[in-house]
Short mmCIF file of C-alpha atoms in Angstrom, two decimals:
data_model
loop_
_atom_site.label_atom_id
_atom_site.label_comp_id
_atom_site.label_asym_id
_atom_site.label_seq_id
_atom_site.Cartn_x
_atom_site.Cartn_y
_atom_site.Cartn_z
CA MET A 1 70.82 128.02 121.13
CA SER A 2 72.13 125.12 119.08
CA GLU A 3 75.86 124.46 119.20
CA LYS A 4 77.82 125.12 116.03
CA PRO A 5 79.08 121.82 114.60
CA PHE A 6 82.52 123.22 113.76
CA LYS A 7 84.95 125.82 115.04
CA TYR A 8 87.30 127.21 112.46
CA LEU A 9 90.92 128.23 112.20
CA PRO A 10 91.18 131.51 110.21
CA ASP A 11 93.83 132.09 107.56
CA SER A 12 95.52 135.32 106.55
CA PRO A 13 93.93 137.42 103.75
CA LEU A 14 97.18 137.28 101.77
CA ASN A 15 97.14 133.48 101.72
CA LEU A 16 93.52 133.53 100.60
CA LEU A 17 94.40 135.73 97.64
CA LEU A 18 97.35 133.52 96.67
CA LYS A 19 95.38 130.27 96.74
CA LYS A 20 93.86 128.77 93.63
CA THR A 21 90.10 128.70 93.44
CA SER A 22 88.80 125.20 93.97
CA ARG A 23 86.60 123.46 91.45
CA ARG A 24 83.58 123.92 93.69
CA ASN A 25 84.25 127.64 94.10
CA ALA A 26 84.82 128.07 90.38
CA LEU A 27 81.51 126.36 89.70
CA LEU A 28 79.75 128.67 92.17
CA LEU A 29 81.26 131.73 90.50
CA LEU A 30 80.38 130.51 87.01
CA ASN A 31 76.79 129.88 88.07
CA LEU A 32 76.56 133.46 89.38
CA LEU A 33 77.96 134.88 86.14
CA ALA A 34 75.65 132.73 84.02
CA PHE A 35 72.58 133.74 86.04
CA THR A 36 73.54 137.43 85.83
CA THR A 37 74.07 137.22 82.07
CA LEU A 38 70.71 135.54 81.49
CA LEU A 39 68.98 138.15 83.66
CA ILE A 40 70.59 141.03 81.71
CA ILE A 41 69.51 139.47 78.40
CA LEU A 42 65.96 138.99 79.71
CA TYR A 43 65.71 142.60 80.88
CA ALA A 44 67.19 143.83 77.57
CA ILE A 45 64.44 141.95 75.71
CA LEU A 46 61.72 143.34 78.01
CA PHE A 47 63.23 146.81 77.49
CA GLN A 48 62.37 146.57 73.79
CA PHE A 49 58.73 145.71 74.53
CA VAL A 50 58.36 148.56 77.06
CA ALA A 51 60.01 151.04 74.67
CA ALA A 52 57.67 149.94 71.87
CA TYR A 53 54.73 150.34 74.27
CA GLU A 54 55.75 154.02 74.71
CA GLY A 55 56.25 154.48 70.97
CA ASP A 56 60.06 154.45 70.95
CA LYS A 57 62.48 152.15 69.19
CA TYR A 58 66.08 151.37 70.20
CA ASP A 59 68.71 148.89 69.03
CA TRP A 60 69.57 145.78 71.08
CA PHE A 61 72.85 147.14 72.39
CA THR A 62 71.00 150.15 73.83
CA GLY A 63 68.75 147.74 75.75
CA ILE A 64 71.78 146.05 77.31
CA TYR A 65 73.36 149.45 78.05
CA TRP A 66 70.19 150.70 79.80
CA THR A 67 69.85 147.46 81.83
CA LEU A 68 73.44 147.63 83.09
CA GLU A 69 73.06 151.33 83.91
CA ILE A 70 69.91 150.79 85.99
CA MET A 71 71.13 147.57 87.73
CA SER A 72 74.39 149.25 88.74
CA THR A 73 72.31 152.07 90.37
CA LEU A 74 74.23 154.73 88.42
CA GLY A 75 71.00 156.47 87.39
CA THR A 76 68.45 156.44 84.58
CA GLY A 77 70.67 158.17 82.03
CA ASP A 78 69.14 159.74 78.95
CA ILE A 79 66.42 157.09 78.54
CA VAL A 80 63.52 157.64 80.95
CA PHE A 81 60.22 155.80 80.72
CA THR A 82 57.18 158.00 81.42
CA SER A 83 54.33 155.48 81.43
CA GLY A 84 53.22 153.54 84.51
CA LEU A 85 54.41 150.28 82.94
CA GLY A 86 57.78 151.83 82.10
CA ARG A 87 58.33 153.17 85.61
CA PHE A 88 57.30 149.81 87.14
CA PHE A 89 59.81 148.02 84.90
CA THR A 90 62.52 150.55 85.84
CA VAL A 91 61.88 149.97 89.57
CA LEU A 92 61.99 146.17 89.03
CA VAL A 93 65.38 146.35 87.30
CA LEU A 94 66.68 148.78 89.95
CA LEU A 95 65.60 146.51 92.84
CA THR A 96 67.24 143.53 91.12
CA GLY A 97 70.50 145.47 90.90
CA VAL A 98 70.28 146.51 94.55
CA GLY A 99 69.65 142.88 95.52
CA PHE A 100 72.72 141.75 93.59
CA ILE A 101 74.96 144.43 95.07
CA LEU A 102 73.80 144.15 98.69
CA VAL A 103 72.85 140.47 99.04
CA ILE A 104 73.74 137.95 96.33
CA ILE A 105 77.27 139.05 95.38
CA PRO A 106 78.46 139.47 99.02
CA PHE A 107 76.96 136.08 99.92
CA VAL A 108 78.67 134.30 97.02
CA PHE A 109 82.07 135.82 97.77
CA LEU A 110 81.61 135.03 101.46
CA GLN A 111 81.11 131.39 100.47
CA LEU A 112 84.25 131.53 98.34
CA PHE A 113 86.33 132.82 101.24
CA GLN A 114 84.74 130.53 103.84
CA SER A 115 85.45 127.37 101.86
CA THR A 116 89.19 128.03 101.92
CA ALA A 117 89.52 130.09 105.08
CA ARG A 118 87.88 127.76 107.55
CA VAL A 119 89.04 124.31 108.54
CA PRO A 120 87.22 122.64 111.46
CA ARG A 121 89.25 122.03 114.61
CA GLU A 122 86.54 120.13 116.49
CA ILE A 123 83.08 118.70 116.04
CA ALA A 124 79.93 119.35 118.04
CA ARG A 125 79.71 117.58 121.39
CA ALA A 126 76.35 116.14 120.35
CA VAL A 127 77.93 114.08 117.55
CA GLU A 128 78.17 110.39 118.44
CA GLY A 129 78.36 106.98 116.79
CA HIS A 130 80.83 108.26 114.20
CA VAL A 131 84.07 106.70 112.94
CA ILE A 132 87.39 108.54 113.33
CA ILE A 133 89.84 107.96 110.47
CA THR A 134 93.46 109.00 111.00
CA GLN A 135 94.89 108.65 107.50
CA LEU A 136 93.63 108.92 103.93
CA ASP A 137 95.01 106.04 101.86
CA GLU A 138 93.68 103.32 99.56
CA ILE A 139 91.87 101.52 102.39
CA SER A 140 90.33 104.57 104.04
CA MET A 141 89.25 106.10 100.71
CA LEU A 142 87.27 102.98 99.87
CA LEU A 143 85.99 102.83 103.46
CA VAL A 144 84.64 106.38 103.17
CA GLU A 145 82.77 105.34 100.02
CA LYS A 146 81.13 102.51 101.96
CA PHE A 147 80.23 104.90 104.79
CA ARG A 148 78.57 107.25 102.32
CA ASP A 149 76.58 104.39 100.80
CA PHE A 150 75.31 103.23 104.19
CA GLY A 151 74.89 106.66 105.83
CA GLN A 152 77.62 106.10 108.43
CA GLU A 153 79.00 109.30 109.98
CA TYR A 154 82.77 109.72 109.99
CA VAL A 155 85.48 112.34 110.47
CA LEU A 156 88.94 112.37 108.91
CA LEU A 157 91.83 113.81 110.92
CA CYS A 158 94.44 115.77 108.97
CA GLU A 159 97.63 117.38 110.25
CA GLN A 160 98.43 119.55 107.20
CA LEU A 161 96.23 122.64 106.90
CA GLU A 162 96.61 122.95 103.12
CA LYS A 163 95.74 119.29 102.61
CA ALA A 164 92.75 119.60 104.93
CA GLN A 165 91.41 122.48 102.84
CA LEU A 166 91.74 120.44 99.65
CA LEU A 167 90.02 117.43 101.22
CA ILE A 168 87.11 119.58 102.37
CA ASP A 169 86.74 120.90 98.82
CA GLU A 170 86.65 117.27 97.62
CA GLY A 171 83.75 116.53 99.95
CA TYR A 172 85.50 114.83 102.88
CA ARG A 173 84.53 115.60 106.49
CA VAL A 174 87.80 116.80 107.97
CA ILE A 175 89.11 118.35 111.17
CA HIS A 176 92.61 119.74 111.56
CA GLY A 177 94.94 118.76 114.39
CA SER A 178 98.08 116.91 115.40
CA LEU A 179 97.54 113.15 115.42
CA ASN A 180 100.00 112.68 118.29
CA ASN A 181 98.09 115.14 120.48
CA PRO A 182 95.37 113.54 122.66
CA ARG A 183 93.42 116.82 122.47
CA THR A 184 92.80 116.19 118.77
CA TYR A 185 90.92 113.00 119.64
CA GLU A 186 89.01 114.74 122.41
CA ALA A 187 88.03 117.42 119.87
CA SER A 188 86.75 114.66 117.58
CA ASN A 189 84.53 113.22 120.36
CA VAL A 190 86.54 110.04 120.73
CA HIS A 191 84.59 109.19 123.91
CA ARG A 192 81.36 109.01 121.89
CA ALA A 193 82.77 107.52 118.68
CA ALA A 194 81.86 104.07 117.40
CA LEU A 195 85.34 103.24 116.12
CA VAL A 196 88.81 104.66 115.42
CA VAL A 197 90.59 103.40 112.29
CA LEU A 198 94.40 103.34 112.03
CA THR A 199 95.86 102.42 108.63
CA GLY A 200 99.41 103.80 108.86
CA ASN A 201 102.64 101.89 109.37
CA ASP A 202 103.16 99.86 112.53
CA GLU A 203 105.29 102.46 114.34
CA ARG A 204 102.87 105.27 113.55
CA ASN A 205 99.84 103.23 114.60
CA THR A 206 101.49 102.35 117.91
CA ALA A 207 102.12 106.02 118.70
CA LEU A 208 98.55 106.98 117.81
CA LEU A 209 97.16 104.20 119.98
CA HIS A 210 98.95 105.64 123.00
CA ALA A 211 97.59 109.11 122.18
CA ILE A 212 94.04 107.73 121.94
CA ARG A 213 94.26 105.70 125.14
CA HIS A 214 95.77 108.70 126.96
CA THR A 215 92.36 110.37 126.68
CA GLY A 216 90.93 107.61 128.86
CA SER A 217 88.55 106.54 126.13
CA GLY A 218 87.61 102.90 125.76
CA VAL A 219 86.55 103.37 122.14
CA PRO A 220 87.18 100.33 119.92
CA VAL A 221 90.29 100.86 117.78
CA ILE A 222 91.06 98.76 114.72
CA SER A 223 94.61 98.91 113.39
CA THR A 224 96.29 97.48 110.34
CA ALA A 225 99.68 95.80 110.72
CA LEU A 226 102.30 95.34 108.03
CA ASN A 227 104.33 92.97 110.17
CA ILE A 228 102.73 89.92 111.77
CA GLN A 229 104.99 90.28 114.82
CA SER A 230 103.64 93.81 115.34
CA GLY A 231 100.22 92.47 116.26
CA SER A 232 101.09 91.84 119.91
CA ILE A 233 102.71 95.28 120.22
CA LEU A 234 99.68 97.05 118.76
CA ARG A 235 97.36 95.14 121.08
CA GLN A 236 99.61 96.03 124.02
CA ALA A 237 99.31 99.70 123.00
CA GLY A 238 95.52 99.45 123.06
CA ALA A 239 94.28 98.09 119.73
CA THR A 240 90.97 96.26 119.96
CA ARG A 241 91.53 94.44 116.67
CA VAL A 242 94.62 94.10 114.49
CA LEU A 243 94.31 93.39 110.77
CA THR A 244 97.25 91.88 108.91
CA VAL A 245 95.75 92.87 105.58
CA GLU A 246 98.52 91.31 103.49
CA GLU A 247 98.02 87.97 105.26
CA MET A 248 94.27 88.21 104.63
CA LEU A 249 94.96 89.12 101.00
CA GLY A 250 97.11 86.02 100.57
CA GLU A 251 94.45 83.79 102.12
CA THR A 252 91.75 85.25 99.87
CA MET A 253 93.89 84.73 96.76
CA ALA A 254 94.56 81.13 97.79
CA ARG A 255 90.81 80.49 98.17
CA ARG A 256 90.32 81.46 94.52
CA VAL A 257 92.78 78.82 93.25
CA SER A 258 91.01 75.98 91.46
CA GLY A 259 91.96 72.47 92.51
CA GLY A 260 93.18 70.95 95.72
CA ASP A 261 90.56 70.20 98.34
CA ALA A 262 86.86 70.85 97.78
CA LEU A 263 86.20 71.90 101.37
CA ALA A 264 84.17 74.98 102.29
CA HIS A 265 86.43 77.69 103.76
CA LEU A 266 85.11 80.41 106.06
CA VAL A 267 84.56 83.90 104.61
CA GLY A 268 82.56 85.48 107.44
CA ARG A 269 79.52 85.13 109.64
CA ILE A 270 76.41 86.90 110.89
CA ASP A 271 75.42 85.43 114.25
CA ASN A 272 75.06 81.69 113.59
CA LEU A 273 74.95 82.07 109.80
CA ILE A 274 78.29 81.16 108.22
CA ILE A 275 79.37 82.30 104.76
CA ALA A 276 81.95 80.02 103.11
CA GLU A 277 83.56 79.37 99.72
CA ALA A 278 84.37 76.08 98.05
CA THR A 279 86.03 75.29 94.71
CA MET A 280 84.32 72.74 92.46
CA ALA A 281 87.24 71.31 90.47
CA GLY A 282 87.39 67.51 90.73
CA THR A 283 83.92 67.10 92.27
CA PRO A 284 80.96 65.29 90.66
CA LEU A 285 79.07 68.61 90.69
CA VAL A 286 80.99 69.92 87.65
CA GLY A 287 78.79 70.16 84.57
CA LYS A 288 75.54 70.13 86.54
CA THR A 289 73.09 72.93 87.28
CA LEU A 290 72.22 74.03 90.80
CA ARG A 291 68.78 72.55 90.26
CA GLU A 292 70.31 69.16 89.49
CA ILE A 293 72.69 69.11 92.44
CA ASN A 294 69.99 70.25 94.89
CA LEU A 295 72.61 71.07 97.52
CA ARG A 296 70.01 72.31 99.98
CA ALA A 297 68.38 68.88 100.14
CA LEU A 298 71.78 67.20 100.60
CA THR A 299 73.29 69.47 103.25
CA GLY A 300 70.78 72.21 104.08
CA LEU A 301 73.15 74.84 102.66
CA THR A 302 72.07 77.73 100.44
CA VAL A 303 74.16 78.61 97.39
CA VAL A 304 74.46 82.41 97.52
CA GLY A 305 76.34 82.77 94.25
CA ILE A 306 79.10 81.48 92.01
CA TRP A 307 82.52 82.92 91.24
CA GLU A 308 83.25 82.29 87.57
CA LYS A 309 86.48 83.67 86.10
CA GLY A 310 86.58 86.66 88.42
CA ARG A 311 82.90 87.52 88.17
CA PHE A 312 80.35 86.92 90.87
CA GLN A 313 76.97 85.63 89.68
CA MET A 314 73.90 85.35 91.86
CA ALA A 315 72.78 81.74 92.21
CA ARG A 316 70.05 80.64 89.81
CA ALA A 317 68.50 77.22 89.33
CA ASP A 318 69.95 76.94 85.82
CA SER A 319 73.47 78.10 86.80
CA VAL A 320 76.01 75.52 85.59
CA ILE A 321 79.02 74.50 87.68
CA SER A 322 82.34 74.51 85.78
CA PRO A 323 85.79 73.25 86.86
CA GLN A 324 86.77 76.90 87.48
CA SER A 325 83.73 77.65 89.64
CA ALA A 326 83.90 78.61 93.30
CA VAL A 327 80.54 78.57 95.06
CA VAL A 328 79.62 80.84 97.96
CA LEU A 329 77.62 78.93 100.56
CA ALA A 330 75.51 80.02 103.52
CA GLY A 331 74.39 77.88 106.43
CA SER A 332 74.99 76.82 110.01
CA ARG A 333 78.20 75.34 111.37
CA ASP A 334 76.66 71.85 111.32
CA GLN A 335 75.59 72.26 107.69
CA ILE A 336 79.08 73.42 106.67
CA GLN A 337 80.54 70.44 108.51
CA ALA A 338 78.11 68.09 106.75
CA TYR A 339 79.20 69.52 103.39
CA ASN A 340 82.88 69.07 104.23
CA GLU A 341 82.32 65.48 105.36
CA MET A 342 80.60 64.78 102.05
CA PHE A 343 83.23 66.42 99.82
CA CYS A 344 86.46 65.82 101.75
CA ILE A 345 87.25 62.79 99.56
CA TYR A 346 87.67 64.94 96.47
CA ASN A 347 91.19 66.27 96.10
CA THR A 348 92.55 67.07 92.66
CA LYS A 349 96.25 66.72 91.97
CA SER A 350 97.97 68.73 89.25
CA LYS A 351 101.13 70.60 88.44
CA PRO A 352 102.25 73.08 91.13
CA VAL A 353 100.58 76.47 91.38
CA LEU A 354 103.01 79.27 90.55
CA ILE A 355 103.30 82.31 92.83
CA ILE A 356 105.12 85.44 91.68
CA GLY A 357 106.58 87.26 94.67
CA ALA A 358 107.77 85.84 97.99
CA GLY A 359 106.80 88.76 100.20
CA VAL A 360 104.20 88.62 102.95
CA VAL A 361 101.32 88.11 100.51
CA GLY A 362 103.15 85.49 98.47
CA ARG A 363 104.19 83.45 101.51
CA ALA A 364 100.70 83.71 103.03
CA THR A 365 99.22 82.46 99.76
CA ALA A 366 101.64 79.53 99.72
CA ASP A 367 100.93 78.60 103.35
CA PHE A 368 97.17 78.55 102.79
CA LEU A 369 97.55 76.53 99.58
CA GLU A 370 99.60 73.95 101.45
CA ARG A 371 96.79 73.69 104.02
CA ARG A 372 94.51 72.94 101.07
CA SER A 373 96.95 70.23 99.94
CA ILE A 374 97.88 72.19 96.82
CA GLU A 375 101.52 72.06 95.78
CA CYS A 376 103.05 75.43 94.92
CA LYS A 377 106.34 77.20 94.32
CA LEU A 378 107.37 80.85 94.42
CA LEU A 379 109.44 83.02 92.08
CA GLU A 380 111.21 85.96 93.74
CA LEU A 381 113.38 88.67 92.19
CA ASP A 382 115.10 89.68 95.46
CA ASN A 383 117.72 87.08 96.34
CA LEU A 384 117.53 88.07 100.03
CA LYS A 385 113.97 86.69 100.23
CA VAL A 386 114.96 83.26 98.89
CA LYS A 387 114.96 81.49 102.25
CA SER A 388 113.42 78.08 101.50
CA LYS A 389 113.49 75.36 98.87
CA ARG A 390 110.06 76.30 97.56
CA ILE A 391 111.33 79.78 96.55
CA VAL A 392 113.22 80.19 93.26
CA GLN A 393 115.21 83.32 92.44
CA GLY A 394 114.45 84.90 89.07
CA ASP A 395 112.86 87.75 87.13
CA ALA A 396 109.24 87.04 86.19
CA ARG A 397 109.42 89.64 83.42
CA ASP A 398 111.71 87.30 81.49
CA LEU A 399 109.62 84.83 79.45
CA ASN A 400 112.31 82.13 79.47
CA THR A 401 112.44 82.33 83.27
CA LEU A 402 108.66 81.87 83.44
CA ILE A 403 108.75 78.91 81.08
CA ASP A 404 111.53 77.26 83.09
CA PHE A 405 109.44 77.97 86.20
CA GLY A 406 106.60 75.89 84.71
CA LEU A 407 104.30 78.45 83.09
CA GLU A 408 103.24 76.26 80.17
CA GLU A 409 102.04 73.37 82.38
CA ALA A 410 100.81 75.16 85.52
CA PRO A 411 97.03 75.29 86.15
CA THR A 412 97.19 78.59 88.05
CA ILE A 413 99.55 81.50 88.57
CA VAL A 414 99.20 84.03 91.40
CA LEU A 415 100.70 87.53 91.12
CA THR A 416 101.41 89.02 94.54
CA THR A 417 103.74 91.98 93.87
CA ARG A 418 102.87 95.47 95.17
CA ASP A 419 103.50 97.09 91.77
CA ASP A 420 100.21 97.20 89.84
CA ASN A 421 101.96 98.16 86.61
CA ARG A 422 104.21 95.12 86.88
CA ASN A 423 101.20 92.89 87.57
CA ILE A 424 99.42 94.28 84.50
CA TYR A 425 102.52 93.63 82.39
CA LEU A 426 102.93 90.09 83.74
CA THR A 427 99.23 89.32 83.25
CA THR A 428 99.46 90.38 79.61
CA LEU A 429 102.61 88.32 79.08
CA ILE A 430 101.23 85.23 80.82
CA ARG A 431 97.86 85.34 79.05
CA LYS A 432 99.61 85.57 75.67
CA THR A 433 101.89 82.63 76.50
CA ASN A 434 99.29 80.36 78.13
CA PRO A 435 95.70 81.33 77.20
CA HIS A 436 94.17 78.63 79.42
CA ILE A 437 95.97 79.26 82.72
CA GLN A 438 94.04 80.68 85.68
CA ILE A 439 95.52 84.09 86.59
CA ILE A 440 94.90 85.55 90.05
CA SER A 441 96.39 88.97 90.70
CA ARG A 442 96.76 91.41 93.53
CA ALA A 443 95.78 95.07 93.02
CA THR A 444 97.19 97.69 95.35
CA GLU A 445 95.13 100.53 93.91
CA GLU A 446 91.41 100.06 93.33
CA ALA A 447 91.65 101.73 89.91
CA SER A 448 93.99 98.98 88.68
CA THR A 449 91.34 96.29 89.08
CA LEU A 450 89.68 97.07 85.76
CA LEU A 451 93.01 97.16 83.92
CA LEU A 452 94.08 93.80 85.33
CA HIS A 453 90.81 92.20 84.23
CA ARG A 454 91.27 93.73 80.79
CA ALA A 455 94.80 92.34 80.61
CA GLY A 456 93.41 88.84 81.19
CA ALA A 457 93.28 88.20 84.95
CA ASP A 458 90.53 85.80 86.06
CA PHE A 459 90.46 87.09 89.63
CA VAL A 460 91.72 90.42 90.94
CA ILE A 461 91.90 90.80 94.71
CA SER A 462 92.17 94.41 95.86
CA TYR A 463 94.30 95.25 98.89
CA ALA A 464 92.06 98.24 99.60
CA SER A 465 88.89 96.18 99.27
CA ILE A 466 90.11 93.49 101.69
CA GLY A 467 91.06 96.09 104.30
CA ALA A 468 87.98 98.29 103.93
CA THR A 469 85.60 95.32 103.92
CA SER A 470 87.16 93.85 107.08
CA ILE A 471 86.94 97.19 108.90
CA PHE A 472 83.34 97.71 107.79
CA ASN A 473 82.34 94.21 108.92
CA PHE A 474 83.98 94.80 112.32
CA LEU A 475 82.10 98.09 112.71
CA LYS A 476 78.70 96.64 111.88
CA GLY A 477 79.24 93.73 114.23
CA GLY A 478 77.01 91.19 112.51
CA ASP A 479 74.30 93.34 110.94
CA ILE A 480 76.03 93.57 107.56
CA LEU A 481 78.67 91.26 106.07
CA MET A 482 80.44 92.27 102.89
CA VAL A 483 81.37 89.06 101.10
CA THR A 484 83.17 90.95 98.37
CA GLU A 485 82.91 94.31 96.63
CA GLY A 486 79.24 94.81 95.70
CA VAL A 487 78.05 91.57 97.39
CA ASP A 488 76.61 92.13 100.86
CA VAL A 489 74.80 89.91 103.32
CA PHE A 490 72.61 91.82 105.76
CA ARG A 491 69.96 91.14 108.37
CA VAL A 492 66.56 92.87 108.44
CA ARG A 493 63.32 92.39 110.31
CA VAL A 494 60.57 90.65 108.36
CA PRO A 495 58.16 93.29 106.96
CA ASP A 496 54.56 92.94 108.07
CA ASP A 497 53.31 92.27 104.54
CA LEU A 498 55.64 89.24 104.24
CA ALA A 499 54.67 87.67 107.57
CA GLY A 500 52.87 84.36 107.15
CA ARG A 501 54.06 83.84 103.56
CA THR A 502 56.54 81.27 102.27
CA ILE A 503 59.77 82.36 100.58
CA ALA A 504 58.44 80.95 97.30
CA GLU A 505 55.43 83.26 97.56
CA THR A 506 57.56 86.40 97.87
CA THR A 507 58.81 88.41 94.89
CA ILE A 508 61.94 89.81 96.56
CA ARG A 509 64.35 88.32 94.00
CA LYS A 510 62.24 89.56 91.07
CA GLU A 511 61.63 93.07 92.41
CA PHE A 512 64.93 93.85 94.15
CA GLY A 513 67.47 91.27 92.92
CA LEU A 514 67.97 90.07 96.52
CA SER A 515 68.06 86.50 97.80
CA ILE A 516 66.86 85.25 101.19
CA ILE A 517 69.59 82.91 102.46
CA GLY A 518 68.36 82.27 105.99
CA ILE A 519 65.75 82.99 108.63
CA ASN A 520 66.60 83.65 112.28
CA ARG A 521 63.69 82.42 114.37
#
């Protein structure tokens, strides 16, 4: 006998009656009503043909009345067919009614009650290789989308029963239990899981790490950290990897700034293949096509694509490099080093880059820009965060403050505040005041990305995307590398029908839109 994948926690009948029907349940009920209505209309039409066959004639309402009377098994009433065809039709309608009463209607209502009455408390012992997620937030929501795209099994732990029921109705795979209780992790097969993901605050993540390690499981655990100093504490509690997402966000935003050095900066790697980004401002490559630069012949590197005003374009021979371009490169460590040795002499100097917000993201952006030899200064509303000479106190929503800060001359401005609405407002204000400035903005919620682009941002870096991509890359361990949202580098075995052929002879780019960036021999 196969083991049931879930065990359920029953709810009281009164609570079931008081709960609102979910969208999925409402759709199921509407489908039943629509099917029943169509069937009644069909039988009412056939009733007219059978009656005419026996020489009788009735109005349409009588046909519906007779159909409902027979299907409800109340009897044949005052209309009785006497021919063989009429009796066969009567039996057919009667059996349909019996089927509805005894089978279909009970099954549908059972589904309605089950969807709200049962919340899993554990998963089958046979389940393995799954990811355990302890909190549903911006990062984990986007991570679940990636898991669905790649067929990765996962389970979401939820402490609130009502919330768990709603999440199940929305299509999430949920089990109910206390996150501080080690038994909850044992019930989620933590010993056979591929990864546990913690995305709460530092104190909460530390407590959950102790609960997980109390089970004796050596499962890899990846934890986010809001405070850089919390990293050592989380690792002491048992974290395999700690992600300071806001630091990573700041570094990513700094990489998008045009100007400064032209060096290639690491994005990620698959085995010995390194993916890096380099800005083109101030280099002799500006104004030339990829065919003309022939970077592969110079360094052995492959140009994967080009960032141009916030949009990623796959590399093509006729792609033109602009001063705002940032190229994504792929190659070995030696090839990256050769590129950096060739382009280290190019370093553009300009007015300071402006950074709005001196929080963790703002300071991380500034630190990375300084490593790129790019001068910058920060504008911060909270006077308590003004702790160095490079930070100026002021309200970025005031245009005069922005102009005094250098808005009209600055080449780039970086918005690092947590408030997406404020970033959208500032982007609109800045774009109106200086149409030519490069605007790089943070987005806390994934849905704000589109609005920020519409407001005029050249690059929008999503907090959720940075976190989810880093977790996904850690899970896959070198098989798949997400460079950015929608741009993935992955490794596959060479198909038999491509063996012995050159890359030029293949039609992979034409048929699938994919580019071969390296071969592991």
